[in-house]
Tab-separated table of C-alpha atoms in Angstrom:
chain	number	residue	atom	x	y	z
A	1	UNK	CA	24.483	60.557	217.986
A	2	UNK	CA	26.794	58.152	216.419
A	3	UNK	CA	30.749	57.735	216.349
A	4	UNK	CA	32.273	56.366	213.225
A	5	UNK	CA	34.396	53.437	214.254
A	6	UNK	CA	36.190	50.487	212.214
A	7	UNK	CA	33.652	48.477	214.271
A	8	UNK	CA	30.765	50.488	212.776
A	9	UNK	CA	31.781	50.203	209.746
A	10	UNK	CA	32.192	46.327	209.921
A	11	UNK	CA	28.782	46.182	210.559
A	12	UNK	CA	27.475	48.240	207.706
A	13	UNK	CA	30.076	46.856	205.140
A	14	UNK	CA	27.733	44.780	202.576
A	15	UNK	CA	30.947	44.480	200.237
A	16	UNK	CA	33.226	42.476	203.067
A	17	UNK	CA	30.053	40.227	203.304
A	18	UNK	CA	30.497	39.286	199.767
A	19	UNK	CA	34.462	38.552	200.028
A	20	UNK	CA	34.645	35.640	202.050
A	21	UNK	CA	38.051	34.670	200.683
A	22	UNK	CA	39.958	37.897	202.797
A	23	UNK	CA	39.671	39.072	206.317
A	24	UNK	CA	38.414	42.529	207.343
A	25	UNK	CA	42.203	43.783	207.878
A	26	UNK	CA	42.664	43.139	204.265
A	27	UNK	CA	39.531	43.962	203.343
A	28	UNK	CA	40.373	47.847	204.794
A	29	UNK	CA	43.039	48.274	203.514
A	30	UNK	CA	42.189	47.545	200.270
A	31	UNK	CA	39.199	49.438	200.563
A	32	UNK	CA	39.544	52.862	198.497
A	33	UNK	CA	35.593	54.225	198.797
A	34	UNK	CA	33.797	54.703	202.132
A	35	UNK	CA	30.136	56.095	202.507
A	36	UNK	CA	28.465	57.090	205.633
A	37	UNK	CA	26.265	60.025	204.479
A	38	UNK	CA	23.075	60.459	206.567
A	39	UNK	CA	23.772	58.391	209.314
A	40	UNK	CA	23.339	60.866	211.971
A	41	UNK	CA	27.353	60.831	212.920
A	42	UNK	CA	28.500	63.225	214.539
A	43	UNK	CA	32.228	62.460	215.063
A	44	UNK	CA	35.077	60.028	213.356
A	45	UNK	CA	36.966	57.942	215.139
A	46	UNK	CA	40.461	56.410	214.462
A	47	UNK	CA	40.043	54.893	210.512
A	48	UNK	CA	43.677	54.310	210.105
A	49	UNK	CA	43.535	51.049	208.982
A	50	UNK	CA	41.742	52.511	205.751
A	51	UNK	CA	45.002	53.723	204.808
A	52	UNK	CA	43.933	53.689	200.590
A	53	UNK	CA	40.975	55.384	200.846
A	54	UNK	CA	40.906	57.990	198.250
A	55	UNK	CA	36.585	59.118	198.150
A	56	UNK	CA	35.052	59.697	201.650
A	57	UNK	CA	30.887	60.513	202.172
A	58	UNK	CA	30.030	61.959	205.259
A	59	UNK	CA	28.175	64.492	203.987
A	60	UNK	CA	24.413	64.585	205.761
A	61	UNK	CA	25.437	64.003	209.201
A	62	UNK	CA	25.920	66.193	212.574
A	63	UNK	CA	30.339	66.384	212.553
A	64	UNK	CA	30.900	69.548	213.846
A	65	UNK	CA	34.937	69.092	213.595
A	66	UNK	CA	37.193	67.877	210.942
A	67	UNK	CA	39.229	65.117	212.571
A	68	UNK	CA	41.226	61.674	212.746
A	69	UNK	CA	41.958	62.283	208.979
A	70	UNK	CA	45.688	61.941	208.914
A	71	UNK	CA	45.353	58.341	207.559
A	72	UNK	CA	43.940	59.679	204.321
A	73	UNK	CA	47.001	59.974	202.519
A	74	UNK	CA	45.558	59.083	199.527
A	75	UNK	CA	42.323	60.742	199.745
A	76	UNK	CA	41.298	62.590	196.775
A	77	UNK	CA	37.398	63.655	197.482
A	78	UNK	CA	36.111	64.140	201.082
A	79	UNK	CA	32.238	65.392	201.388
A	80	UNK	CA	31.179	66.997	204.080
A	81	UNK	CA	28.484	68.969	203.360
A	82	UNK	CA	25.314	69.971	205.806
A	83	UNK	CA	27.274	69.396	208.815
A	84	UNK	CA	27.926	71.565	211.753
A	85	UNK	CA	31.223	72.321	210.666
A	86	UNK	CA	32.849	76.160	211.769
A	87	UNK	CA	36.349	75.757	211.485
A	88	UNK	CA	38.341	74.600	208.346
A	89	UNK	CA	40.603	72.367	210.380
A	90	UNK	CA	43.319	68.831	210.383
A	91	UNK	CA	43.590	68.866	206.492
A	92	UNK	CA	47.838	69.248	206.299
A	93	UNK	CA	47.934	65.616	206.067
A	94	UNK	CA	45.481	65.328	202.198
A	95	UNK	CA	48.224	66.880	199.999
A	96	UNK	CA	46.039	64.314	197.386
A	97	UNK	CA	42.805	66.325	197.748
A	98	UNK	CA	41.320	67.464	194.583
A	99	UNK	CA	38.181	67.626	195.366
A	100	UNK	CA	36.672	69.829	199.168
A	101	UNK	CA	32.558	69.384	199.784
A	102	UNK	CA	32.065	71.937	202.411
A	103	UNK	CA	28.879	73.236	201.449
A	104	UNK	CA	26.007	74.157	204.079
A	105	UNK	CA	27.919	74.140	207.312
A	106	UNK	CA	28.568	77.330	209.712
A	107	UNK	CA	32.337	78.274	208.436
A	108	UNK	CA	33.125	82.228	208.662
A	109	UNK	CA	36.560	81.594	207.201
A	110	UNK	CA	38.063	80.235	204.428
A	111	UNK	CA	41.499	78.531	206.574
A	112	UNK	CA	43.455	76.127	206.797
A	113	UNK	CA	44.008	74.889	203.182
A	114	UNK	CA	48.020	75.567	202.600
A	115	UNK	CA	49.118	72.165	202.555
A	116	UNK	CA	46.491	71.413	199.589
A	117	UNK	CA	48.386	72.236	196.535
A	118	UNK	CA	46.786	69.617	194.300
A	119	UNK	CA	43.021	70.742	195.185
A	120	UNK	CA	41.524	71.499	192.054
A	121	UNK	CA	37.888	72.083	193.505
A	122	UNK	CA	36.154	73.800	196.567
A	123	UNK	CA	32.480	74.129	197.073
A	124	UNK	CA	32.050	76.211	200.288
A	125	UNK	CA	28.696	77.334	199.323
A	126	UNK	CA	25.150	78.447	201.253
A	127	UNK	CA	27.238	78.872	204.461
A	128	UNK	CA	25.025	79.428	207.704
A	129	UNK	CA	26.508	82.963	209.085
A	130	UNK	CA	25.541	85.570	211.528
A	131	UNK	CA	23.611	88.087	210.932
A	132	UNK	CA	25.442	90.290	208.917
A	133	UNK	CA	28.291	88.746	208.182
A	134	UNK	CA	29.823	87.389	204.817
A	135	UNK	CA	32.503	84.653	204.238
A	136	UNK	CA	36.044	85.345	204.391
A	137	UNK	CA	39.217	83.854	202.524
A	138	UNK	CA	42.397	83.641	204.676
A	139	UNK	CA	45.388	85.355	201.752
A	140	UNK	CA	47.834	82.129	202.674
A	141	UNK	CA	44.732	79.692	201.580
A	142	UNK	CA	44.387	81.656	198.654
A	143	UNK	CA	47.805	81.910	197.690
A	144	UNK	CA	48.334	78.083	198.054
A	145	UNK	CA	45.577	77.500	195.787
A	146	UNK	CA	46.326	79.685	193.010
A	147	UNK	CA	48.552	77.123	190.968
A	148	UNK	CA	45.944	74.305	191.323
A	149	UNK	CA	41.953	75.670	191.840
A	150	UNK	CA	40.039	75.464	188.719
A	151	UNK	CA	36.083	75.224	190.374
A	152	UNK	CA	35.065	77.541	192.957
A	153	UNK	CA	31.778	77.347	194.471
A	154	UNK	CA	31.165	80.352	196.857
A	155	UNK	CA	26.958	80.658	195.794
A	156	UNK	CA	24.948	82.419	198.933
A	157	UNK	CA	27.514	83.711	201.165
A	158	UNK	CA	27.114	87.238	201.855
A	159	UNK	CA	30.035	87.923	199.437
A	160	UNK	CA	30.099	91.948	198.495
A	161	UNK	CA	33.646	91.767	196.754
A	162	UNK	CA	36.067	89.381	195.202
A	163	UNK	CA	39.360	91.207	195.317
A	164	UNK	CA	40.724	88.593	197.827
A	165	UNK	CA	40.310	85.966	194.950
A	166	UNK	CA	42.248	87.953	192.064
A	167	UNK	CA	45.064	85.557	192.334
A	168	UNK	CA	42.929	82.363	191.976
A	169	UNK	CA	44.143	82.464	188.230
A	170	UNK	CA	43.554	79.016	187.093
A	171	UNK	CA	39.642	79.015	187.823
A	172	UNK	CA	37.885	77.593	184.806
A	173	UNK	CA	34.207	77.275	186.720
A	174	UNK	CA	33.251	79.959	189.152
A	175	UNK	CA	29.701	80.021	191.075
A	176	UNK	CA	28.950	83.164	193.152
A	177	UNK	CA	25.572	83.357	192.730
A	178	UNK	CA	22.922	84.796	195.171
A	179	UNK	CA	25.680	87.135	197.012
A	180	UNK	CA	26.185	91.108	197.097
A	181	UNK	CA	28.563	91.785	194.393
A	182	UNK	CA	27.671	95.174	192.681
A	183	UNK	CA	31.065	96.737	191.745
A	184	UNK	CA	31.244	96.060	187.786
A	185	UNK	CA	34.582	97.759	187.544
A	186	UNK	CA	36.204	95.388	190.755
A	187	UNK	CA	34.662	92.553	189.121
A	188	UNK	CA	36.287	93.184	185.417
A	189	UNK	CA	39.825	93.659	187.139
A	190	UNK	CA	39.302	90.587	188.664
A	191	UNK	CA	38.212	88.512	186.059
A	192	UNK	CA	40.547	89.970	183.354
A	193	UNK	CA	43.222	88.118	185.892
A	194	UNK	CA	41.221	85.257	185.511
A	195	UNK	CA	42.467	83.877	181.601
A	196	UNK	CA	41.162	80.306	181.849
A	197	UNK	CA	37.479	80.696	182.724
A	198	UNK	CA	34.984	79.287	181.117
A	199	UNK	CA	31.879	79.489	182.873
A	200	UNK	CA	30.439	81.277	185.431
A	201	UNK	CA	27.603	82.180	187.555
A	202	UNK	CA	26.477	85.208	189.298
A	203	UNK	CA	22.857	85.625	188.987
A	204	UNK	CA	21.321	86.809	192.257
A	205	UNK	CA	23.685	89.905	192.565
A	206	UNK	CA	22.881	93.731	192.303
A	207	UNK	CA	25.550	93.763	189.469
A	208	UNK	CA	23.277	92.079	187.097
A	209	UNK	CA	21.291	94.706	187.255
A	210	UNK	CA	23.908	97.484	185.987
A	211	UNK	CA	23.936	98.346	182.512
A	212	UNK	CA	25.620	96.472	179.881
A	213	UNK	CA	26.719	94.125	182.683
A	214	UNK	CA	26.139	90.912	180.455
A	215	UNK	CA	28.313	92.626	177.585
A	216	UNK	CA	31.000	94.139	179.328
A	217	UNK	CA	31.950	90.332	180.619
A	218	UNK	CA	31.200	88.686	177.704
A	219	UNK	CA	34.380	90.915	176.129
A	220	UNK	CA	36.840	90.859	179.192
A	221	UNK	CA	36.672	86.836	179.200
A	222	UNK	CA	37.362	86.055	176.197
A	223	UNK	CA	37.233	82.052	176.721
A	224	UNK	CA	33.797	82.531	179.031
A	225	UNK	CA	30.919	79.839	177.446
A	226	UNK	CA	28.656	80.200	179.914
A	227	UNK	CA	27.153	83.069	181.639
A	228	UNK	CA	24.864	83.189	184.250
A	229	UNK	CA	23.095	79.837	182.930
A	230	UNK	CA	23.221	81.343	179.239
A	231	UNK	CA	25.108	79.682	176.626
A	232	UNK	CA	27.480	82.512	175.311
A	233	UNK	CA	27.408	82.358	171.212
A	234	UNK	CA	31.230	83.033	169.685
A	235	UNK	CA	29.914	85.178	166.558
A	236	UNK	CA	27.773	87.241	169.327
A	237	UNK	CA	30.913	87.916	171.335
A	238	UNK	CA	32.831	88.746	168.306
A	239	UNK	CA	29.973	91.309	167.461
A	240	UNK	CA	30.740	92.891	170.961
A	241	UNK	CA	34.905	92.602	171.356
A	242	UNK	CA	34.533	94.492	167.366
A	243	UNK	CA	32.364	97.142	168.808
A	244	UNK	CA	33.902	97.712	172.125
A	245	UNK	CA	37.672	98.276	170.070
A	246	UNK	CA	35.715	100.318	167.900
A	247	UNK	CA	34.383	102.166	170.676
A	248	UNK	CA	37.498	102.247	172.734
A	249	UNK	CA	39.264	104.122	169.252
A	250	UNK	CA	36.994	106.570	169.035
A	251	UNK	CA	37.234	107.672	172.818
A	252	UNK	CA	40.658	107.786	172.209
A	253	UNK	CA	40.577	110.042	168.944
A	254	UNK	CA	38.316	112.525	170.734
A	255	UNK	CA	40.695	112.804	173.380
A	256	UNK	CA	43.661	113.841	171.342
A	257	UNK	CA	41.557	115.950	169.449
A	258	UNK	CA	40.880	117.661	172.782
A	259	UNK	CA	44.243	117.281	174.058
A	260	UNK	CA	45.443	119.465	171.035
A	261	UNK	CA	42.833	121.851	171.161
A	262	UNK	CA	43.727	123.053	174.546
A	263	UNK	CA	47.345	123.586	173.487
A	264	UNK	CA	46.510	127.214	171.201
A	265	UNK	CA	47.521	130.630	171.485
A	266	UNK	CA	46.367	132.294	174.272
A	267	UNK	CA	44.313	134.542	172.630
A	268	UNK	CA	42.840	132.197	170.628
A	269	UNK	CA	39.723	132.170	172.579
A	270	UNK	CA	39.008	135.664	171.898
A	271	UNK	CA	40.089	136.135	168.060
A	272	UNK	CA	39.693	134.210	164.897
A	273	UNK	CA	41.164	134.276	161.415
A	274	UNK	CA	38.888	136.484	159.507
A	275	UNK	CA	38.753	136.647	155.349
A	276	UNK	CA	42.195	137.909	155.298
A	277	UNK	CA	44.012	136.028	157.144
A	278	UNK	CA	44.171	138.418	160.210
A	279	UNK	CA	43.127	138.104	163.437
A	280	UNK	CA	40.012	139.527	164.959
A	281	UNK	CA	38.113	140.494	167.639
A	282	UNK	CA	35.573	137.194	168.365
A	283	UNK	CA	32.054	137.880	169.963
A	284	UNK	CA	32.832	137.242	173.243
A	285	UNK	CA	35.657	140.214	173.497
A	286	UNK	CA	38.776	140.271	175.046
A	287	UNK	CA	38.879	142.385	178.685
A	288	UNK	CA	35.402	143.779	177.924
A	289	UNK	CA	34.632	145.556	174.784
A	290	UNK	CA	37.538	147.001	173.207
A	291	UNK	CA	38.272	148.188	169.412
A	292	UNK	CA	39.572	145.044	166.921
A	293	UNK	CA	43.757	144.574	167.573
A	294	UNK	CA	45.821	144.417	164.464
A	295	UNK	CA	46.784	140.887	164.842
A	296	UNK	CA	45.758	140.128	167.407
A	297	UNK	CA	48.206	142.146	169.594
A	298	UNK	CA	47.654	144.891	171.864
A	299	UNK	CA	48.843	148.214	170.596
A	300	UNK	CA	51.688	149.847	172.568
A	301	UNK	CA	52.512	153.224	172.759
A	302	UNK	CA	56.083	153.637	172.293
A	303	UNK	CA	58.357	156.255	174.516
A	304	UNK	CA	61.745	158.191	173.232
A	305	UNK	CA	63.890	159.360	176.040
A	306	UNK	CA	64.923	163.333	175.490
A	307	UNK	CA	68.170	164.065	176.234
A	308	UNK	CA	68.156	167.543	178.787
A	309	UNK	CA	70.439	169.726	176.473
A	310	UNK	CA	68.022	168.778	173.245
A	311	UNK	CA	64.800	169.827	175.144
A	312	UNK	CA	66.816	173.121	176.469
A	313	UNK	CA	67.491	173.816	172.955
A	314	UNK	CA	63.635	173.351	171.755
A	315	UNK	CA	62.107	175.694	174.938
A	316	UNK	CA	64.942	178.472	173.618
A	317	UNK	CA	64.247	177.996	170.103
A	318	UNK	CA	60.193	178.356	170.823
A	319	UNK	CA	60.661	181.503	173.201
A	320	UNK	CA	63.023	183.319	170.268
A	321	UNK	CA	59.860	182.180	167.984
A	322	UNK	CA	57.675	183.760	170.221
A	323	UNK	CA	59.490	186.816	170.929
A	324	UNK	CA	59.670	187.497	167.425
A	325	UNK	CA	56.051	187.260	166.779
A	326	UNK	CA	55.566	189.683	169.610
A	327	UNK	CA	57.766	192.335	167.846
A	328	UNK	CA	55.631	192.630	164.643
């Protein structure tokens, strides 16, 4: 294993061999690029002297923790990709960073990135987890990229939903290929958050497989050029955002038409208008079989009250009547 060291990289420097005029104290600090990819390292020593460097290589090697970077003021790229690495760590001091090579290592989590407001890409991709598990995003990492991220590379991770991202609003170029997403209507309310993006991959997911999947994004980003490795052409998306709002207004006449026809007279199931104007019986009846209603009403049978002394008056009249009859 080797140890990164100011002496190492003495050694290695071909450049400070060429400037004879400075010393190697000047020549580090004025130094501003710094590659040691694939030299077996496996840890970094104290580079402080390198106080400009802004692009860092140490991607190919055995590191297995971020460290002794709080020099790097200045540093705006840092690869470390196919390392040991599990633990986002020691990265408050890059507020510079715009560009985060994490790719191939054994991170779980997503951490440790709230100081890194000016990171404008993060490839975190093809990470090696357990069995069974996927990679995670720590909210306050998320949140502290949302005004800067515009690439996201989170291919072959396990990934089964993206509503953790929904505030990553600035992403222009976003790779999530070879994952588990297969939720087309999480992945539409994500993306219709996401106004800026431009191209995108996701091939390798059960969601390609749904139908109409290739459509239904192609409308809800409108600014999407890219899809899936497929150049999007702008008088085939017009095609589908015309048919879609075409589509979308004649859902929404049906359902007023239905709305409306549920608001009708009660009855209105059981009669209809007939030649005349007047309502009758339909064939499905109303309470069983009766006779047609006038107008659709029941008919009621109406009651008069009697007073007593009136119906006293009627039995005597009818018993003088019969009396009578009797006498003949």
């Amino acid at each position: 294993m080797v140890r990164l060291t100011i002496d190492l990289i003495n050694k290695t420097s071909n450049n400070f061999k060429n400037r004879r005029n400075c010393s190697f104290s000047q020549y580090l600090k004025k130094l501003t690029h710094l590659n040691f990819s694939n030299k077996n390292i496996d840890d970094i020593d104290d580079l402080s002297m390198c106080r400009n460097l802004t692009v860092f290589y140490l991607y190919d090697n055995q590191i297995t923790h971020i460290c002794n970077l709080d020099f790097a003021s200045n540093l705006t790229h840092l690869y470390l990709q196919n390392n040991n690495i599990t633990h986002i760590e020691n990265l408050s001091s890059l507020e510079r960073l715009s560009k985060l090579f994490l790719g191939g290592n054994s991170i779980t989590v997503v951490e440790g990135l709230e100081q890194l407001r000016e990171l404008k890409e993060l490839h975190i991709e093809s990470q090696r987890l357990p069995l069974g598990e996927k990679l995670i995003f720590d909210p306050r990492s998320v949140l502290a990229l949302s005004g800067s991220l515009n690439v996201l590379n989170i291919n072959n991770n396990n990934i089964d939903e993206l509503q953790d991202l929904v505030g990553l609003n600035k992403v222009t170029h976003f790779y999530a290929a070879d994952n588990q997403l297969q939720n087309m209507e999480e992945l539409e309310a994500v993306f219709s958050q996401w106004p800026q993006l431009h191209r995108m991959d996701l091939r390798g997911n059960p969601v390609c497989h749904k139908p109409k999947y290739r459509d239904r994004l192609i409308t809800m980003c409108r600014k999407l050029e890219d899809l899936d490795g497929k150049e999007i052409n702008e008088l085939s998306r017009q095609f589908l955002i015309n048919w879609k709002a075409s589509k979308d207004a004649k859902k929404k006449a049906w359902n007023e038409t239905n709305i409306a026809g549920e608001i009708t007279y009660p009855f209105s199931s059981d009669f209809h208008l007939g030649p005349q104007h007047h309502l009758v019986q339909s064939h499905a009846g109303f309470l069983g079989r009766r006779k047609p209603l006038d107008f659709g009403r029941p008919s009621m049978k109406i009651r008069v009250k009697i007073p007593a002394s009136t119906r006293q008056d009627t039995e005597m009249q009818k018993s003088s009547k019969i009396q009578s009859q009797n006498a003949l």
